[in-house]
PDB file of C-alpha atoms in Angstrom:
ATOM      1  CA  UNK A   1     -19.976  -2.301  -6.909  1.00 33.00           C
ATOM      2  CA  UNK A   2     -16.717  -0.540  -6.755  1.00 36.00           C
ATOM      3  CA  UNK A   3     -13.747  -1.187  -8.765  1.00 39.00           C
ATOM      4  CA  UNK A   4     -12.304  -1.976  -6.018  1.00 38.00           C
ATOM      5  CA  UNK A   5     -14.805  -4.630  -4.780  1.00 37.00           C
ATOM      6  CA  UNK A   6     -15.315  -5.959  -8.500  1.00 38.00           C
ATOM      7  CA  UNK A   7     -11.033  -6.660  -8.540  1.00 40.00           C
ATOM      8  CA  UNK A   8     -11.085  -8.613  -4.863  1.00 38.00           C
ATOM      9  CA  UNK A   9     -12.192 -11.817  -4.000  1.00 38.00           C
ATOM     10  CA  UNK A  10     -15.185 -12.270  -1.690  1.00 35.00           C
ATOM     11  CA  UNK A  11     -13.558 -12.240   1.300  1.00 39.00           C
ATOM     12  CA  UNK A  12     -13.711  -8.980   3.219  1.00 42.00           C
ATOM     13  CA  UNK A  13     -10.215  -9.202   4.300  1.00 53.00           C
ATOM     14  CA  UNK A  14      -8.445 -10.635   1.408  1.00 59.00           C
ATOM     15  CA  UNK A  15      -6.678  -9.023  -1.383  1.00 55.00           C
ATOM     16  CA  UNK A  16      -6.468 -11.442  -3.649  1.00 57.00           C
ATOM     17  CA  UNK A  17      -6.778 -10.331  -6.922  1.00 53.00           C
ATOM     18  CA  UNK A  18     -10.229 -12.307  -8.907  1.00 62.00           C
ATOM     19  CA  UNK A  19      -7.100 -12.412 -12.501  1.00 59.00           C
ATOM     20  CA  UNK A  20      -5.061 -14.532  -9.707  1.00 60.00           C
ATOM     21  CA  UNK A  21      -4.684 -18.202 -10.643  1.00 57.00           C
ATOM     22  CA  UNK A  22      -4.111 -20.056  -7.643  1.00 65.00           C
ATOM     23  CA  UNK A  23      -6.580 -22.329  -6.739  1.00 56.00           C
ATOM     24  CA  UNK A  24      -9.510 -20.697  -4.703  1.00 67.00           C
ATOM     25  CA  UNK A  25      -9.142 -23.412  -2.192  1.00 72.00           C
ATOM     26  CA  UNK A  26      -5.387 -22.500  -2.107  1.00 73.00           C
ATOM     27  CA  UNK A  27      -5.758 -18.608  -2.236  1.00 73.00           C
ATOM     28  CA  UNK A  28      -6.298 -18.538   2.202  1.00 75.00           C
ATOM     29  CA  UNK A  29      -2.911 -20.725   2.522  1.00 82.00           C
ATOM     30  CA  UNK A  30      -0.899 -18.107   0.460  1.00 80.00           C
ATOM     31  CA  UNK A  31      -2.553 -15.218   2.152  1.00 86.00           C
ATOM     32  CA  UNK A  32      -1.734 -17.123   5.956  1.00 88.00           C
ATOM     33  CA  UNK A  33       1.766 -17.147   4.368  1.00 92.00           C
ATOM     34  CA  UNK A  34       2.408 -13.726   3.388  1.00 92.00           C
ATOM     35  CA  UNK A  35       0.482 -12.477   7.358  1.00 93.00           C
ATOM     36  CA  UNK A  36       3.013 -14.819   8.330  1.00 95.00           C
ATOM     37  CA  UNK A  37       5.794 -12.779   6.905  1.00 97.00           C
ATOM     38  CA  UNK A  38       4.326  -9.320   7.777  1.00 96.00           C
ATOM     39  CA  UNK A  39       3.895 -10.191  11.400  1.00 96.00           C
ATOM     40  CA  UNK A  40       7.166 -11.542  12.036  1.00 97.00           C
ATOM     41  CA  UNK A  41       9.546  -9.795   9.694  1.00 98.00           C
ATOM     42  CA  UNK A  42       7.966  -6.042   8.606  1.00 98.00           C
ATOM     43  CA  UNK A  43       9.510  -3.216  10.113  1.00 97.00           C
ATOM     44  CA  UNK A  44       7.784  -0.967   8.070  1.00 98.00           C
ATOM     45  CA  UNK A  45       5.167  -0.144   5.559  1.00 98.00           C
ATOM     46  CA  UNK A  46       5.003   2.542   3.024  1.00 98.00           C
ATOM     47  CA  UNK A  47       3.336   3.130  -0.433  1.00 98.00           C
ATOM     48  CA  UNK A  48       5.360   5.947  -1.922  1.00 98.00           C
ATOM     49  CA  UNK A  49       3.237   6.040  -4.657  1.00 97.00           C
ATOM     50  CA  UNK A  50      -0.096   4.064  -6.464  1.00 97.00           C
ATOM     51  CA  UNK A  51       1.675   1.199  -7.936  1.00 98.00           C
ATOM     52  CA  UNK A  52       4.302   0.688  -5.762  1.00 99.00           C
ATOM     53  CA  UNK A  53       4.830  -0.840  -2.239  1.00 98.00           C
ATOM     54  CA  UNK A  54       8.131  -1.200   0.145  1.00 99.00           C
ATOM     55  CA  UNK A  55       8.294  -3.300   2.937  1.00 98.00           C
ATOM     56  CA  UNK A  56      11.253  -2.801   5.066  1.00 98.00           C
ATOM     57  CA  UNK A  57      12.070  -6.416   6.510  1.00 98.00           C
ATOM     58  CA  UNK A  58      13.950  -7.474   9.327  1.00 98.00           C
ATOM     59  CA  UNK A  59      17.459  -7.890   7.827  1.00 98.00           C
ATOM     60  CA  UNK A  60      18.236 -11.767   7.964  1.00 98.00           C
ATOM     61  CA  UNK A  61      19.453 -14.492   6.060  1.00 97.00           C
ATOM     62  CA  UNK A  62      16.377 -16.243   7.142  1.00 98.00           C
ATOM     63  CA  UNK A  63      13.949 -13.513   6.066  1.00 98.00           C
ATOM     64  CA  UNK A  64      15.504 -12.809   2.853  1.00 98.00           C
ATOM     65  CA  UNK A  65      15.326 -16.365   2.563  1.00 98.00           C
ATOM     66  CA  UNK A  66      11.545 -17.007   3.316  1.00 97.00           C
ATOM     67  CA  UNK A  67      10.582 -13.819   0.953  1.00 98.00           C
ATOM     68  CA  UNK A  68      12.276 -14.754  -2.103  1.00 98.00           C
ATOM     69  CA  UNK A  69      10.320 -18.346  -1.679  1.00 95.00           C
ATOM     70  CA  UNK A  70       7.047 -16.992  -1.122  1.00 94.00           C
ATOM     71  CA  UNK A  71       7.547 -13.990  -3.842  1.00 94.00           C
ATOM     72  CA  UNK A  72       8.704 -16.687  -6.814  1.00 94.00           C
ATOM     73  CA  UNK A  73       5.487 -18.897  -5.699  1.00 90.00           C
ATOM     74  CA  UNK A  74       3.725 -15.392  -5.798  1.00 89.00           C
ATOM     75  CA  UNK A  75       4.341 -14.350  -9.414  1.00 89.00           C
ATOM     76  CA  UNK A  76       3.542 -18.088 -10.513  1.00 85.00           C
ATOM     77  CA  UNK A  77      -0.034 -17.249  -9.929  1.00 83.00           C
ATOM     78  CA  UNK A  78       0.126 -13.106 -10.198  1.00 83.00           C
ATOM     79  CA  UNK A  79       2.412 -12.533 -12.522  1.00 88.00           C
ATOM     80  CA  UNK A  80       1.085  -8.792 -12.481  1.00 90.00           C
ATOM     81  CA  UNK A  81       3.189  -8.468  -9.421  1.00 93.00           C
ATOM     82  CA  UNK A  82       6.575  -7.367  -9.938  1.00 97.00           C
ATOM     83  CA  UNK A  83       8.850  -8.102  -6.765  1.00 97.00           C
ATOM     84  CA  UNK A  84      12.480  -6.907  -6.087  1.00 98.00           C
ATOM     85  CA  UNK A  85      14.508  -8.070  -3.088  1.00 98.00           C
ATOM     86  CA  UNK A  86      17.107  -5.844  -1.601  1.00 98.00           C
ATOM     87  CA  UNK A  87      19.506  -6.334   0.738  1.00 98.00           C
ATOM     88  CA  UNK A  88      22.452  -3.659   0.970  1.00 96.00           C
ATOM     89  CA  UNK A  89      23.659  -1.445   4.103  1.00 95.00           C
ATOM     90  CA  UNK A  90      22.413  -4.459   6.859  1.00 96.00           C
ATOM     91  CA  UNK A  91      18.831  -3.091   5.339  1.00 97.00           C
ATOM     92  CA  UNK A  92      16.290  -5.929   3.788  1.00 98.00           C
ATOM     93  CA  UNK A  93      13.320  -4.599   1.496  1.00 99.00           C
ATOM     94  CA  UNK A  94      10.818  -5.841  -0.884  1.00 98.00           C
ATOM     95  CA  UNK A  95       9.542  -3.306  -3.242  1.00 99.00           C
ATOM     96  CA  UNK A  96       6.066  -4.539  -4.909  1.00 97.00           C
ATOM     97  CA  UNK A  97       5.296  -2.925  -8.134  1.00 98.00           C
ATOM     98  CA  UNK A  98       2.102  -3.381 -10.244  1.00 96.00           C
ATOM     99  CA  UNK A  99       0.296  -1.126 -13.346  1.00 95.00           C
ATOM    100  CA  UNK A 100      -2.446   1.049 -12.730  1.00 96.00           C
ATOM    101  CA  UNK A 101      -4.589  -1.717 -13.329  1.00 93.00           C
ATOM    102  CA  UNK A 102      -3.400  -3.601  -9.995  1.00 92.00           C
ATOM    103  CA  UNK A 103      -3.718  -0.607  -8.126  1.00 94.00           C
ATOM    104  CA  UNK A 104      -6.399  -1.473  -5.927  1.00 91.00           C
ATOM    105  CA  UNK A 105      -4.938  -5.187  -5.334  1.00 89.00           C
ATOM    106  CA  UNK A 106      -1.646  -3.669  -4.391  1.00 94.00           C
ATOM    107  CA  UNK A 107      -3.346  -0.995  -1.689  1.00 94.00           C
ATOM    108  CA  UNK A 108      -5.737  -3.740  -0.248  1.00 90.00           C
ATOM    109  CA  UNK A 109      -2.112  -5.920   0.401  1.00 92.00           C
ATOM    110  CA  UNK A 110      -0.505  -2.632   1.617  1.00 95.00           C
ATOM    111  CA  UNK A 111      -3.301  -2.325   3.898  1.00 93.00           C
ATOM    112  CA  UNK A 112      -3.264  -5.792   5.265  1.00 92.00           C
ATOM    113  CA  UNK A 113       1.240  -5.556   5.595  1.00 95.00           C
ATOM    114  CA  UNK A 114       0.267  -2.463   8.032  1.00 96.00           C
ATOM    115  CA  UNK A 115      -2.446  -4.160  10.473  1.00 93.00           C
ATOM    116  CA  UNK A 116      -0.920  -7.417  10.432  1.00 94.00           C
ATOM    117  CA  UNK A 117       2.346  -6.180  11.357  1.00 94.00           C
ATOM    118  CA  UNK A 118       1.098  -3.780  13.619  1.00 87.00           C
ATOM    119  CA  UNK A 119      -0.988  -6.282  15.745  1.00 83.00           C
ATOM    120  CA  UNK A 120      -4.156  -4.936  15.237  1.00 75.00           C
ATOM    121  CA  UNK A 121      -5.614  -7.878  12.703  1.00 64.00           C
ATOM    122  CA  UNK A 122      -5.905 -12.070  13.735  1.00 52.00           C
TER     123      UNK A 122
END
Protein backbone atom coordinates (compact mmCIF):
# COMPACT_ATOMS: atom_id res chain seq x y z
CA UNK A 1 0.00 0.00 0.00
CA UNK A 2 1.24 3.40 -0.80
CA UNK A 3 1.70 6.19 1.50
CA UNK A 4 -0.55 7.71 -0.20
CA UNK A 5 -3.33 5.06 0.01
CA UNK A 6 -2.33 4.23 3.78
CA UNK A 7 -3.07 8.43 4.60
CA UNK A 8 -6.74 8.41 2.64
CA UNK A 9 -9.83 7.08 3.59
CA UNK A 10 -11.37 4.19 1.66
CA UNK A 11 -13.09 5.97 -0.68
CA UNK A 12 -11.46 6.20 -4.09
CA UNK A 13 -12.39 9.72 -4.54
CA UNK A 14 -12.03 11.20 -1.18
CA UNK A 15 -9.21 12.95 0.40
CA UNK A 16 -9.95 12.82 3.63
CA UNK A 17 -7.19 12.43 5.69
CA UNK A 18 -7.57 8.72 8.11
CA UNK A 19 -5.78 11.63 11.43
CA UNK A 20 -9.18 13.63 10.49
CA UNK A 21 -11.71 13.63 13.33
CA UNK A 22 -14.95 14.21 11.93
CA UNK A 23 -17.23 11.60 12.21
CA UNK A 24 -16.90 8.94 9.35
CA UNK A 25 -20.57 9.21 8.81
CA UNK A 26 -20.02 13.03 8.58
CA UNK A 27 -16.70 12.99 6.50
CA UNK A 28 -19.11 12.69 2.74
CA UNK A 29 -21.24 15.89 4.00
CA UNK A 30 -18.00 18.01 4.45
CA UNK A 31 -16.49 16.70 1.29
CA UNK A 32 -20.23 17.56 -0.72
CA UNK A 33 -19.50 20.95 0.93
CA UNK A 34 -16.15 21.84 -0.10
CA UNK A 35 -17.26 20.24 -4.25
CA UNK A 36 -19.84 22.61 -3.52
CA UNK A 37 -17.47 25.48 -3.21
CA UNK A 38 -15.04 24.36 -5.99
CA UNK A 39 -17.77 24.06 -8.54
CA UNK A 40 -19.38 27.23 -8.02
CA UNK A 41 -16.72 29.62 -6.82
CA UNK A 42 -12.94 28.31 -8.15
CA UNK A 43 -11.51 30.18 -10.82
CA UNK A 44 -8.43 28.54 -10.54
CA UNK A 45 -6.23 25.87 -9.16
CA UNK A 46 -2.59 25.81 -8.57
CA UNK A 47 -0.10 24.01 -6.19
CA UNK A 48 2.99 26.19 -6.33
CA UNK A 49 4.68 23.94 -4.32
CA UNK A 50 4.19 20.35 -2.04
CA UNK A 51 2.57 21.79 0.93
CA UNK A 52 0.82 24.47 -0.34
CA UNK A 53 -2.43 25.06 -2.36
CA UNK A 54 -4.20 28.44 -3.82
CA UNK A 55 -7.51 28.57 -4.95
CA UNK A 56 -8.41 31.67 -6.71
CA UNK A 57 -12.25 32.25 -5.83
CA UNK A 58 -14.78 34.18 -7.40
CA UNK A 59 -14.43 37.55 -5.60
CA UNK A 60 -17.75 38.00 -3.49
CA UNK A 61 -18.99 38.87 -0.29
CA UNK A 62 -20.91 35.72 -0.50
CA UNK A 63 -17.95 33.48 -1.35
CA UNK A 64 -15.64 34.91 1.06
CA UNK A 65 -18.41 34.41 3.25
CA UNK A 66 -19.20 30.64 2.63
CA UNK A 67 -15.20 29.83 2.73
CA UNK A 68 -14.34 31.27 5.94
CA UNK A 69 -17.47 29.03 7.39
CA UNK A 70 -16.52 25.92 5.88
CA UNK A 71 -12.54 26.53 6.51
CA UNK A 72 -13.15 27.29 10.57
CA UNK A 73 -15.47 23.96 10.57
CA UNK A 74 -12.44 22.50 8.55
CA UNK A 75 -9.58 23.01 11.02
CA UNK A 76 -12.03 21.83 13.92
CA UNK A 77 -11.51 18.38 12.64
CA UNK A 78 -7.94 18.88 10.58
CA UNK A 79 -6.26 21.08 12.40
CA UNK A 80 -3.13 20.09 10.17
CA UNK A 81 -4.66 22.37 7.66
CA UNK A 82 -3.60 25.81 7.79
CA UNK A 83 -6.08 28.18 5.79
CA UNK A 84 -5.62 31.93 4.90
CA UNK A 85 -8.35 34.01 3.25
CA UNK A 86 -7.44 36.87 1.03
CA UNK A 87 -9.26 39.34 -0.41
CA UNK A 88 -7.30 42.52 -1.81
CA UNK A 89 -7.27 44.08 -5.51
CA UNK A 90 -11.25 42.73 -6.24
CA UNK A 91 -9.12 39.20 -6.07
CA UNK A 92 -10.50 36.34 -3.45
CA UNK A 93 -7.99 33.38 -2.57
CA UNK A 94 -7.58 30.65 -0.15
CA UNK A 95 -4.11 29.48 0.28
CA UNK A 96 -4.05 25.82 2.02
CA UNK A 97 -0.88 25.02 3.72
CA UNK A 98 0.05 21.69 5.42
CA UNK A 99 3.73 19.92 6.56
CA UNK A 100 5.30 17.41 4.59
CA UNK A 101 3.43 15.01 6.42
CA UNK A 102 -0.04 16.21 4.82
CA UNK A 103 1.41 16.25 1.58
CA UNK A 104 -0.43 13.63 0.00
CA UNK A 105 -3.90 14.80 1.70
CA UNK A 106 -3.30 18.25 0.39
CA UNK A 107 -2.53 16.94 -3.49
CA UNK A 108 -5.51 14.40 -3.38
CA UNK A 109 -7.83 17.85 -2.37
CA UNK A 110 -5.85 19.80 -5.05
CA UNK A 111 -6.76 17.17 -7.37
CA UNK A 112 -10.40 16.98 -6.58
CA UNK A 113 -10.57 21.50 -6.56
CA UNK A 114 -9.33 20.93 -10.38
CA UNK A 115 -11.99 18.22 -11.71
CA UNK A 116 -14.73 19.45 -9.73
CA UNK A 117 -14.36 22.86 -10.88
CA UNK A 118 -13.58 21.95 -14.19
CA UNK A 119 -16.76 19.77 -14.76
CA UNK A 120 -15.23 16.71 -15.38
CA UNK A 121 -16.19 14.87 -11.79
CA UNK A 122 -20.22 14.27 -10.35
Amino acid sequence: MSTEESNLTAAPTSWVSESCTLPTAEQPLREAEFDDLFASAVRQVEQPEPGLLRLELVPTADVAETAARLVVKETACCSFFTFTLTATGGVLTLEVAVSPAHVEVLTALAARAKSVSAGTTS
